[in-house]
mmCIF file of C-alpha atoms in Angstrom:
data_model
loop_
_atom_site.group_PDB
_atom_site.id
_atom_site.type_symbol
_atom_site.label_atom_id
_atom_site.label_comp_id
_atom_site.label_asym_id
_atom_site.label_seq_id
_atom_site.Cartn_x
_atom_site.Cartn_y
_atom_site.Cartn_z
ATOM 1 C CA MET A 1139 134.233 100.376 87.584
ATOM 2 C CA THR A 1140 133.222 99.827 83.949
ATOM 3 C CA THR A 1141 129.897 98.034 83.531
ATOM 4 C CA ILE A 1142 128.078 96.360 80.673
ATOM 5 C CA ASP A 1143 125.860 99.461 80.513
ATOM 6 C CA ASP A 1144 128.949 101.553 79.676
ATOM 7 C CA VAL A 1145 129.834 99.179 76.838
ATOM 8 C CA SER A 1146 126.242 99.174 75.605
ATOM 9 C CA LYS A 1147 126.118 102.976 75.582
ATOM 10 C CA LEU A 1148 129.458 103.447 73.825
ATOM 11 C CA ALA A 1149 128.660 100.810 71.198
ATOM 12 C CA ASN A 1150 125.095 102.132 70.817
ATOM 13 C CA VAL A 1151 123.575 98.672 71.146
ATOM 14 C CA SER A 1152 121.447 96.906 73.757
ATOM 15 C CA ARG A 1153 122.901 95.063 76.760
ATOM 16 C CA ALA A 1154 121.540 91.828 75.294
ATOM 17 C CA THR A 1155 123.562 92.448 72.110
ATOM 18 C CA VAL A 1156 126.716 93.044 74.171
ATOM 19 C CA SER A 1157 126.080 89.761 75.982
ATOM 20 C CA ARG A 1158 125.587 87.822 72.725
ATOM 21 C CA VAL A 1159 128.839 89.203 71.329
ATOM 22 C CA LEU A 1160 130.811 88.355 74.483
ATOM 23 C CA THR A 1161 129.390 84.821 74.692
ATOM 24 C CA GLY A 1162 129.840 84.128 70.971
ATOM 25 C CA ALA A 1163 126.138 83.705 70.278
ATOM 26 C CA ARG A 1164 124.815 83.872 66.723
ATOM 27 C CA GLY A 1165 122.413 86.398 65.236
ATOM 28 C CA VAL A 1166 124.506 89.535 65.764
ATOM 29 C CA ARG A 1167 125.153 91.869 62.847
ATOM 30 C CA GLU A 1168 128.801 92.264 61.984
ATOM 31 C CA GLU A 1169 128.562 96.030 62.394
ATOM 32 C CA SER A 1170 127.213 95.627 65.935
ATOM 33 C CA ARG A 1171 129.790 92.957 66.801
ATOM 34 C CA LYS A 1172 132.662 95.230 65.781
ATOM 35 C CA ALA A 1173 131.193 98.177 67.693
ATOM 36 C CA VAL A 1174 130.933 96.068 70.865
ATOM 37 C CA LEU A 1175 134.489 94.732 70.584
ATOM 38 C CA LEU A 1176 135.857 98.226 70.018
ATOM 39 C CA ALA A 1177 133.948 99.513 73.051
ATOM 40 C CA VAL A 1178 135.212 96.609 75.185
ATOM 41 C CA GLU A 1179 138.791 97.376 74.176
ATOM 42 C CA GLU A 1180 138.460 101.125 74.672
ATOM 43 C CA LEU A 1181 136.870 100.737 78.120
ATOM 44 C CA ASN A 1182 139.077 97.801 79.133
ATOM 45 C CA TYR A 1183 135.916 95.954 80.140
ATOM 46 C CA ARG A 1184 136.304 92.603 81.914
ATOM 47 C CA PRO A 1185 132.869 91.000 82.356
ATOM 48 C CA SER A 1186 132.186 88.976 85.480
ATOM 49 C CA PHE A 1187 129.943 85.934 85.537
ATOM 50 C CA ALA A 1188 127.261 87.887 87.399
ATOM 51 C CA ALA A 1189 127.441 90.760 84.952
ATOM 52 C CA GLN A 1190 127.066 88.391 82.006
ATOM 53 C CA ASN A 1191 123.978 86.898 83.614
ATOM 54 C CA LEU A 1192 122.568 90.367 84.105
ATOM 55 C CA ALA A 1193 123.310 91.424 80.544
ATOM 56 C CA SER A 1194 121.641 88.333 79.088
ATOM 57 C CA ASN A 1195 118.707 88.675 81.456
ATOM 58 C CA THR A 1196 119.284 85.230 82.995
ATOM 59 C CA SER A 1197 119.316 86.523 86.568
ATOM 60 C CA ASN A 1198 116.226 85.353 88.424
ATOM 61 C CA GLN A 1199 116.565 87.865 91.240
ATOM 62 C CA VAL A 1200 115.330 91.366 91.976
ATOM 63 C CA GLY A 1201 117.040 93.232 94.802
ATOM 64 C CA MET A 1202 115.503 95.715 97.198
ATOM 65 C CA VAL A 1203 117.351 98.091 99.530
ATOM 66 C CA LEU A 1204 115.326 99.544 102.405
ATOM 67 C CA PRO A 1205 116.184 101.957 105.229
ATOM 68 C CA ALA A 1206 115.898 100.167 108.571
ATOM 69 C CA HIS A 1207 113.971 103.096 110.077
ATOM 70 C CA GLU A 1208 111.285 102.701 107.381
ATOM 71 C CA ALA A 1209 110.379 99.156 108.512
ATOM 72 C CA ASP A 1210 106.732 100.104 109.113
ATOM 73 C CA PHE A 1211 106.339 101.547 105.623
ATOM 74 C CA SER A 1212 108.164 98.532 104.163
ATOM 75 C CA ALA A 1213 105.594 96.228 105.772
ATOM 76 C CA THR A 1214 102.948 97.888 103.585
ATOM 77 C CA LEU A 1215 105.027 97.809 100.420
ATOM 78 C CA LEU A 1216 106.811 94.434 100.557
ATOM 79 C CA PRO A 1217 103.881 91.983 100.242
ATOM 80 C CA GLN A 1218 102.650 93.720 97.089
ATOM 81 C CA LEU A 1219 106.113 94.009 95.529
ATOM 82 C CA SER A 1220 107.000 90.420 96.426
ATOM 83 C CA LEU A 1221 103.846 89.106 94.758
ATOM 84 C CA ALA A 1222 104.422 91.235 91.649
ATOM 85 C CA VAL A 1223 108.038 90.019 91.380
ATOM 86 C CA LYS A 1224 106.904 86.417 91.846
ATOM 87 C CA ASN A 1225 104.452 86.864 88.958
ATOM 88 C CA LEU A 1226 107.473 87.814 86.823
ATOM 89 C CA ASN A 1227 109.116 84.476 87.811
ATOM 90 C CA LYS A 1228 111.755 86.269 89.878
ATOM 91 C CA SER A 1229 112.683 86.128 93.546
ATOM 92 C CA LEU A 1230 113.187 89.124 95.821
ATOM 93 C CA ILE A 1231 116.396 89.773 97.803
ATOM 94 C CA ILE A 1232 115.955 92.328 100.593
ATOM 95 C CA GLN A 1233 118.690 94.258 102.399
ATOM 96 C CA TYR A 1234 118.062 96.738 105.224
ATOM 97 C CA VAL A 1235 120.514 99.619 105.670
ATOM 98 C CA ASN A 1236 121.072 102.265 108.341
ATOM 99 C CA ASN A 1237 122.604 105.146 106.381
ATOM 100 C CA ALA A 1238 123.534 106.464 102.933
ATOM 101 C CA SER A 1239 126.921 104.705 102.769
ATOM 102 C CA GLU A 1240 125.339 101.344 103.624
ATOM 103 C CA GLN A 1241 122.660 101.997 101.009
ATOM 104 C CA GLN A 1242 125.286 102.685 98.338
ATOM 105 C CA ALA A 1243 127.275 99.555 99.235
ATOM 106 C CA ALA A 1244 124.143 97.390 99.129
ATOM 107 C CA ILE A 1245 123.108 98.809 95.749
ATOM 108 C CA GLU A 1246 126.564 98.257 94.247
ATOM 109 C CA SER A 1247 126.579 94.680 95.532
ATOM 110 C CA LEU A 1248 123.097 93.783 94.300
ATOM 111 C CA GLN A 1249 123.215 95.526 90.916
ATOM 112 C CA HIS A 1250 125.713 92.940 89.618
ATOM 113 C CA GLN A 1251 123.659 89.899 90.602
ATOM 114 C CA CYS A 1252 120.090 91.145 90.061
ATOM 115 C CA VAL A 1253 118.203 92.071 86.932
ATOM 116 C CA ALA A 1254 116.891 95.112 88.827
ATOM 117 C CA VAL A 1255 117.484 96.763 92.194
ATOM 118 C CA VAL A 1256 114.701 98.749 93.845
ATOM 119 C CA THR A 1257 115.698 101.279 96.473
ATOM 120 C CA LEU A 1258 113.432 103.253 98.776
ATOM 121 C CA GLY A 1259 114.781 106.777 98.402
ATOM 122 C CA LYS A 1260 117.165 108.362 95.939
ATOM 123 C CA PRO A 1261 120.738 106.920 95.930
ATOM 124 C CA CYS A 1262 123.401 109.387 97.076
ATOM 125 C CA ARG A 1263 125.611 108.729 94.015
ATOM 126 C CA GLU A 1264 125.098 107.823 90.366
ATOM 127 C CA VAL A 1265 124.266 104.151 89.907
ATOM 128 C CA ALA A 1266 123.720 101.660 87.083
ATOM 129 C CA SER A 1267 120.619 101.889 84.896
ATOM 130 C CA ASN A 1268 119.078 98.787 86.486
ATOM 131 C CA VAL A 1269 118.581 100.641 89.805
ATOM 132 C CA ILE A 1270 115.050 101.958 90.381
ATOM 133 C CA ALA A 1271 114.249 104.541 93.059
ATOM 134 C CA PHE A 1272 110.775 103.526 94.254
ATOM 135 C CA ASP A 1273 110.160 106.442 96.598
ATOM 136 C CA ASP A 1274 111.900 109.013 94.445
ATOM 137 C CA SER A 1275 110.947 112.497 95.571
ATOM 138 C CA SER A 1276 111.941 113.682 92.061
ATOM 139 C CA GLU A 1277 114.447 116.243 93.330
ATOM 140 C CA THR A 1278 116.021 116.323 89.861
ATOM 141 C CA GLY A 1279 112.675 116.659 88.087
ATOM 142 C CA THR A 1280 112.724 113.148 86.636
ATOM 143 C CA GLY A 1281 111.202 109.857 87.648
ATOM 144 C CA HIS A 1282 107.868 108.577 88.869
ATOM 145 C CA GLY A 1283 107.815 109.720 92.454
ATOM 146 C CA TYR A 1284 105.543 110.928 95.220
ATOM 147 C CA ASN A 1285 105.316 114.697 95.234
ATOM 148 C CA TYR A 1286 106.011 115.383 98.917
ATOM 149 C CA ALA A 1287 105.927 119.149 98.377
ATOM 150 C CA PHE A 1288 102.381 118.997 97.043
ATOM 151 C CA ALA A 1289 101.312 116.544 99.775
ATOM 152 C CA THR A 1290 102.688 118.796 102.522
ATOM 153 C CA GLU A 1291 101.106 121.852 100.950
ATOM 154 C CA SER A 1292 97.752 120.031 100.769
ATOM 155 C CA ALA A 1293 97.971 118.958 104.418
ATOM 156 C CA CYS A 1294 98.871 122.477 105.550
ATOM 157 C CA ARG A 1295 96.071 124.052 103.542
ATOM 158 C CA TYR A 1296 93.588 121.627 105.079
ATOM 159 C CA VAL A 1297 94.523 122.464 108.677
ATOM 160 C CA LEU A 1298 94.782 126.159 107.849
ATOM 161 C CA GLY A 1299 91.200 125.912 106.648
ATOM 162 C CA LYS A 1300 90.327 124.637 110.114
ATOM 163 C CA GLY A 1301 91.794 127.778 111.664
ATOM 164 C CA HIS A 1302 95.273 126.481 112.599
ATOM 165 C CA ARG A 1303 98.109 128.983 112.250
ATOM 166 C CA ASN A 1304 100.912 127.338 114.245
ATOM 167 C CA ILE A 1305 101.767 124.121 112.395
ATOM 168 C CA ALA A 1306 104.715 121.880 113.290
ATOM 169 C CA LEU A 1307 106.369 119.913 110.482
ATOM 170 C CA LEU A 1308 107.877 116.525 111.346
ATOM 171 C CA ILE A 1309 110.575 115.552 108.819
ATOM 172 C CA GLU A 1310 113.402 113.013 108.892
ATOM 173 C CA SER A 1311 116.392 115.297 108.330
ATOM 174 C CA GLU A 1312 117.355 118.364 106.351
ATOM 175 C CA ASP A 1313 119.493 116.225 104.012
ATOM 176 C CA ASP A 1314 116.756 113.733 103.078
ATOM 177 C CA ALA A 1315 115.309 114.412 99.601
ATOM 178 C CA ALA A 1316 111.701 113.830 100.642
ATOM 179 C CA SER A 1317 112.179 116.050 103.695
ATOM 180 C CA LYS A 1318 113.526 118.834 101.475
ATOM 181 C CA GLN A 1319 110.360 118.638 99.396
ATOM 182 C CA MET A 1320 108.191 118.652 102.513
ATOM 183 C CA LEU A 1321 109.961 121.784 103.726
ATOM 184 C CA GLU A 1322 109.524 123.374 100.301
ATOM 185 C CA GLY A 1323 105.762 122.798 100.384
ATOM 186 C CA TYR A 1324 105.552 123.989 103.987
ATOM 187 C CA ARG A 1325 107.408 127.236 103.302
ATOM 188 C CA SER A 1326 105.314 127.851 100.186
ATOM 189 C CA VAL A 1327 102.046 127.645 102.131
ATOM 190 C CA LEU A 1328 103.320 129.879 104.927
ATOM 191 C CA GLN A 1329 104.384 132.468 102.379
ATOM 192 C CA ASN A 1330 101.042 132.320 100.552
ATOM 193 C CA PHE A 1331 99.182 132.854 103.838
ATOM 194 C CA SER A 1332 101.623 135.576 104.987
ATOM 195 C CA LEU A 1333 102.647 133.508 108.007
ATOM 196 C CA PRO A 1334 106.184 133.617 109.474
ATOM 197 C CA PHE A 1335 108.480 130.596 109.345
ATOM 198 C CA ASN A 1336 109.303 129.490 112.897
ATOM 199 C CA ARG A 1337 112.276 127.116 112.960
ATOM 200 C CA GLN A 1338 111.157 125.885 116.394
ATOM 201 C CA LEU A 1339 108.244 124.216 114.588
ATOM 202 C CA LEU A 1340 110.562 122.262 112.274
ATOM 203 C CA VAL A 1341 111.008 118.859 113.957
ATOM 204 C CA MET A 1342 113.758 116.552 112.631
ATOM 205 C CA ALA A 1343 113.504 112.891 113.637
ATOM 206 C CA ASN A 1344 117.117 111.975 112.758
ATOM 207 C CA ASN A 1345 116.267 108.295 113.425
ATOM 208 C CA ASN A 1346 114.958 109.110 116.930
ATOM 209 C CA ILE A 1347 111.337 110.180 116.602
ATOM 210 C CA GLU A 1348 110.618 110.080 120.344
ATOM 211 C CA GLN A 1349 113.508 112.415 121.192
ATOM 212 C CA ALA A 1350 112.520 114.810 118.413
ATOM 213 C CA LEU A 1351 108.925 115.016 119.614
ATOM 214 C CA LEU A 1352 109.932 115.425 123.254
ATOM 215 C CA LYS A 1353 112.092 118.370 122.201
ATOM 216 C CA LEU A 1354 109.064 119.997 120.567
ATOM 217 C CA ILE A 1355 106.784 119.297 123.548
ATOM 218 C CA ASN A 1356 109.299 120.627 126.064
ATOM 219 C CA SER A 1357 110.134 123.733 124.042
ATOM 220 C CA PHE A 1358 106.891 125.491 125.069
ATOM 221 C CA THR A 1359 106.578 126.614 121.435
ATOM 222 C CA LYS A 1360 102.937 127.200 120.501
ATOM 223 C CA TYR A 1361 101.516 124.740 117.971
ATOM 224 C CA THR A 1362 98.028 123.363 117.322
ATOM 225 C CA ALA A 1363 98.766 120.945 114.457
ATOM 226 C CA ILE A 1364 101.513 118.525 113.394
ATOM 227 C CA ILE A 1365 102.173 117.311 109.831
ATOM 228 C CA ALA A 1366 104.130 114.003 109.813
ATOM 229 C CA LYS A 1367 105.623 112.019 106.946
ATOM 230 C CA ARG A 1368 104.591 108.575 108.231
ATOM 231 C CA ASP A 1369 101.620 107.189 110.146
ATOM 232 C CA CYS A 1370 103.974 105.658 112.720
ATOM 233 C CA TYR A 1371 105.373 109.138 113.437
ATOM 234 C CA ALA A 1372 101.859 110.454 114.000
ATOM 235 C CA ALA A 1373 101.089 107.467 116.247
ATOM 236 C CA GLU A 1374 104.160 108.216 118.357
ATOM 237 C CA ALA A 1375 103.099 111.854 118.575
ATOM 238 C CA MET A 1376 99.659 110.760 119.822
ATOM 239 C CA ARG A 1377 101.225 108.591 122.516
ATOM 240 C CA LEU A 1378 103.608 111.252 123.795
ATOM 241 C CA LEU A 1379 101.057 114.061 123.710
ATOM 242 C CA ARG A 1380 98.677 111.961 125.789
ATOM 243 C CA ASP A 1381 101.479 111.325 128.283
ATOM 244 C CA PHE A 1382 101.591 115.112 128.691
ATOM 245 C CA ASN A 1383 97.775 115.285 129.002
ATOM 246 C CA VAL A 1384 97.364 116.967 125.616
ATOM 247 C CA ALA A 1385 93.997 116.173 124.030
ATOM 248 C CA ILE A 1386 93.866 115.069 120.385
ATOM 249 C CA PRO A 1387 92.453 116.645 118.281
ATOM 250 C CA GLN A 1388 90.959 119.248 120.642
ATOM 251 C CA GLU A 1389 94.360 120.759 121.520
ATOM 252 C CA VAL A 1390 96.636 119.379 118.798
ATOM 253 C CA SER A 1391 95.543 118.065 115.398
ATOM 254 C CA LEU A 1392 97.541 115.515 113.391
ATOM 255 C CA VAL A 1393 97.904 114.772 109.668
ATOM 256 C CA SER A 1394 100.109 112.121 108.012
ATOM 257 C CA LEU A 1395 101.368 111.882 104.418
ATOM 258 C CA GLU A 1396 100.986 108.092 104.215
ATOM 259 C CA ASP A 1397 97.614 106.406 105.043
ATOM 260 C CA SER A 1398 98.757 102.868 105.826
ATOM 261 C CA PRO A 1399 96.345 100.303 107.371
ATOM 262 C CA MET A 1400 97.452 101.692 110.759
ATOM 263 C CA ALA A 1401 95.864 105.091 110.087
ATOM 264 C CA SER A 1402 92.236 104.024 110.488
ATOM 265 C CA LEU A 1403 93.039 101.942 113.591
ATOM 266 C CA LEU A 1404 94.525 104.798 115.625
ATOM 267 C CA TYR A 1405 92.437 106.753 118.122
ATOM 268 C CA PRO A 1406 91.323 109.107 116.857
ATOM 269 C CA PRO A 1407 91.548 107.740 113.281
ATOM 270 C CA LEU A 1408 94.233 109.614 111.396
ATOM 271 C CA THR A 1409 93.559 112.180 108.677
ATOM 272 C CA CYS A 1410 96.024 111.629 105.804
ATOM 273 C CA ILE A 1411 97.225 112.692 102.409
ATOM 274 C CA ALA A 1412 97.214 109.140 101.048
ATOM 275 C CA TYR A 1413 100.552 107.955 99.639
ATOM 276 C CA PRO A 1414 99.925 106.549 96.099
ATOM 277 C CA VAL A 1415 101.688 103.247 96.800
ATOM 278 C CA GLU A 1416 99.723 101.254 94.211
ATOM 279 C CA GLN A 1417 100.460 103.728 91.412
ATOM 280 C CA LEU A 1418 104.156 103.870 92.314
ATOM 281 C CA LEU A 1419 104.290 100.078 92.538
ATOM 282 C CA GLU A 1420 102.739 99.797 89.084
ATOM 283 C CA GLU A 1421 105.375 102.124 87.607
ATOM 284 C CA CYS A 1422 108.117 100.239 89.466
ATOM 285 C CA ILE A 1423 106.971 96.871 88.072
ATOM 286 C CA LYS A 1424 106.811 98.336 84.554
ATOM 287 C CA ARG A 1425 110.474 99.325 84.850
ATOM 288 C CA ILE A 1426 111.481 95.937 86.286
ATOM 289 C CA LYS A 1427 109.683 94.156 83.442
ATOM 290 C CA ALA A 1428 111.375 96.410 80.889
ATOM 291 C CA LEU A 1429 114.785 95.499 82.337
ATOM 292 C CA ILE A 1430 113.908 91.782 82.258
ATOM 293 C CA ASP A 1431 112.934 92.164 78.596
ATOM 294 C CA GLY A 1432 116.230 93.916 77.862
ATOM 295 C CA HIS A 1433 114.801 97.383 77.346
ATOM 296 C CA THR A 1434 115.262 100.747 79.025
ATOM 297 C CA LEU A 1435 111.895 102.225 79.933
ATOM 298 C CA PHE A 1436 111.546 105.874 78.990
ATOM 299 C CA VAL A 1437 110.675 107.973 82.036
ATOM 300 C CA PRO A 1438 109.108 111.347 81.159
ATOM 301 C CA GLU A 1439 110.607 114.370 82.883
ATOM 302 C CA GLY A 1440 108.800 115.990 85.742
ATOM 303 C CA ARG A 1441 106.043 113.383 86.098
ATOM 304 C CA THR A 1442 105.181 112.910 89.753
ATOM 305 C CA LEU A 1443 102.246 111.341 91.553
ATOM 306 C CA VAL A 1444 100.146 113.170 94.112
ATOM 307 C CA GLY A 1445 98.258 111.903 97.128
ATOM 308 C CA ARG A 1446 94.595 112.429 97.977
ATOM 309 C CA LEU A 1447 93.059 113.799 101.161
ATOM 310 C CA VAL A 1448 91.477 111.185 103.446
ATOM 311 C CA VAL A 1449 89.526 112.953 106.188
ATOM 312 C CA ARG A 1450 89.144 111.189 109.519
ATOM 313 C CA SER A 1451 88.930 112.443 113.105
ATOM 314 C CA SER A 1452 92.439 113.642 114.025
ATOM 315 C CA VAL A 1453 91.855 117.261 112.942
ATOM 316 C CA SER A 1454 89.469 119.669 114.608
ATOM 317 C CA GLU A 1455 88.554 123.332 114.228
ATOM 318 C CA VAL A 1456 90.467 125.869 116.285
ATOM 319 C CA THR A 1457 87.954 127.211 118.774
ATOM 320 C CA SER A 1458 89.915 130.061 120.348
#
């Protein structure tokens, strides 16, 4: 479906200029007006009321699309994003989705009624320019995202330094962009330390973290450390391991790539590679504000954010 962004691009003018031409507003150069009308005719563009509002920046809403299984992470992110959006005199619309097709449908619905749409995770198909991937793992080399490969590599190097050589990696799925980066960092460390890759140590949650962990525990595969994407995954691992009388961290050490408020409250307190949520939120708000002001914010290629090691008590030295 043709959007106002397509018209803007073909006419080589801003979305605000397209809106002024279509609504008959004054202050548009004749050259720009003709370019817009030619683009509208060539693309057979038929603006909707919502699209006109978006183009003229009159929408007072920002949309957010979140995976339902990331509810715990969302609880950390949402209060800060909601306050930041409120300070921009906008309101936040939130939709939870269960899979990639639901995510795409939600994005396509919200992008026509909101000045910006924030999504946690990279959309599966190309979307309008007002869609911002908050937790973009930068698979394409662009965007301000968390470098999961570097975070996983850092976590692995830390536990390797404690003598661990059998490290399980807990990812969401092999198709998830962040999980692909985690696996990339994991394989890189194993290769650098001349350690074999054991697929039995690759644990995929696939929206059922308990079942995935039980499969690892019951496999009798040797492991002394687990690297998990989220604190809630590590917490579930602690619970299940204790059910099987496995001592933490004496027998199995745990590291998360998040560091939410939960991390310091677990027993033992969780060692983490802290997710740079505040930095990512700052970049996200910059892009939202640019869209509100009718601009497209330039995003440098290859710029990603890295986490920092927060040492607590969930990792111990290997004694045997």
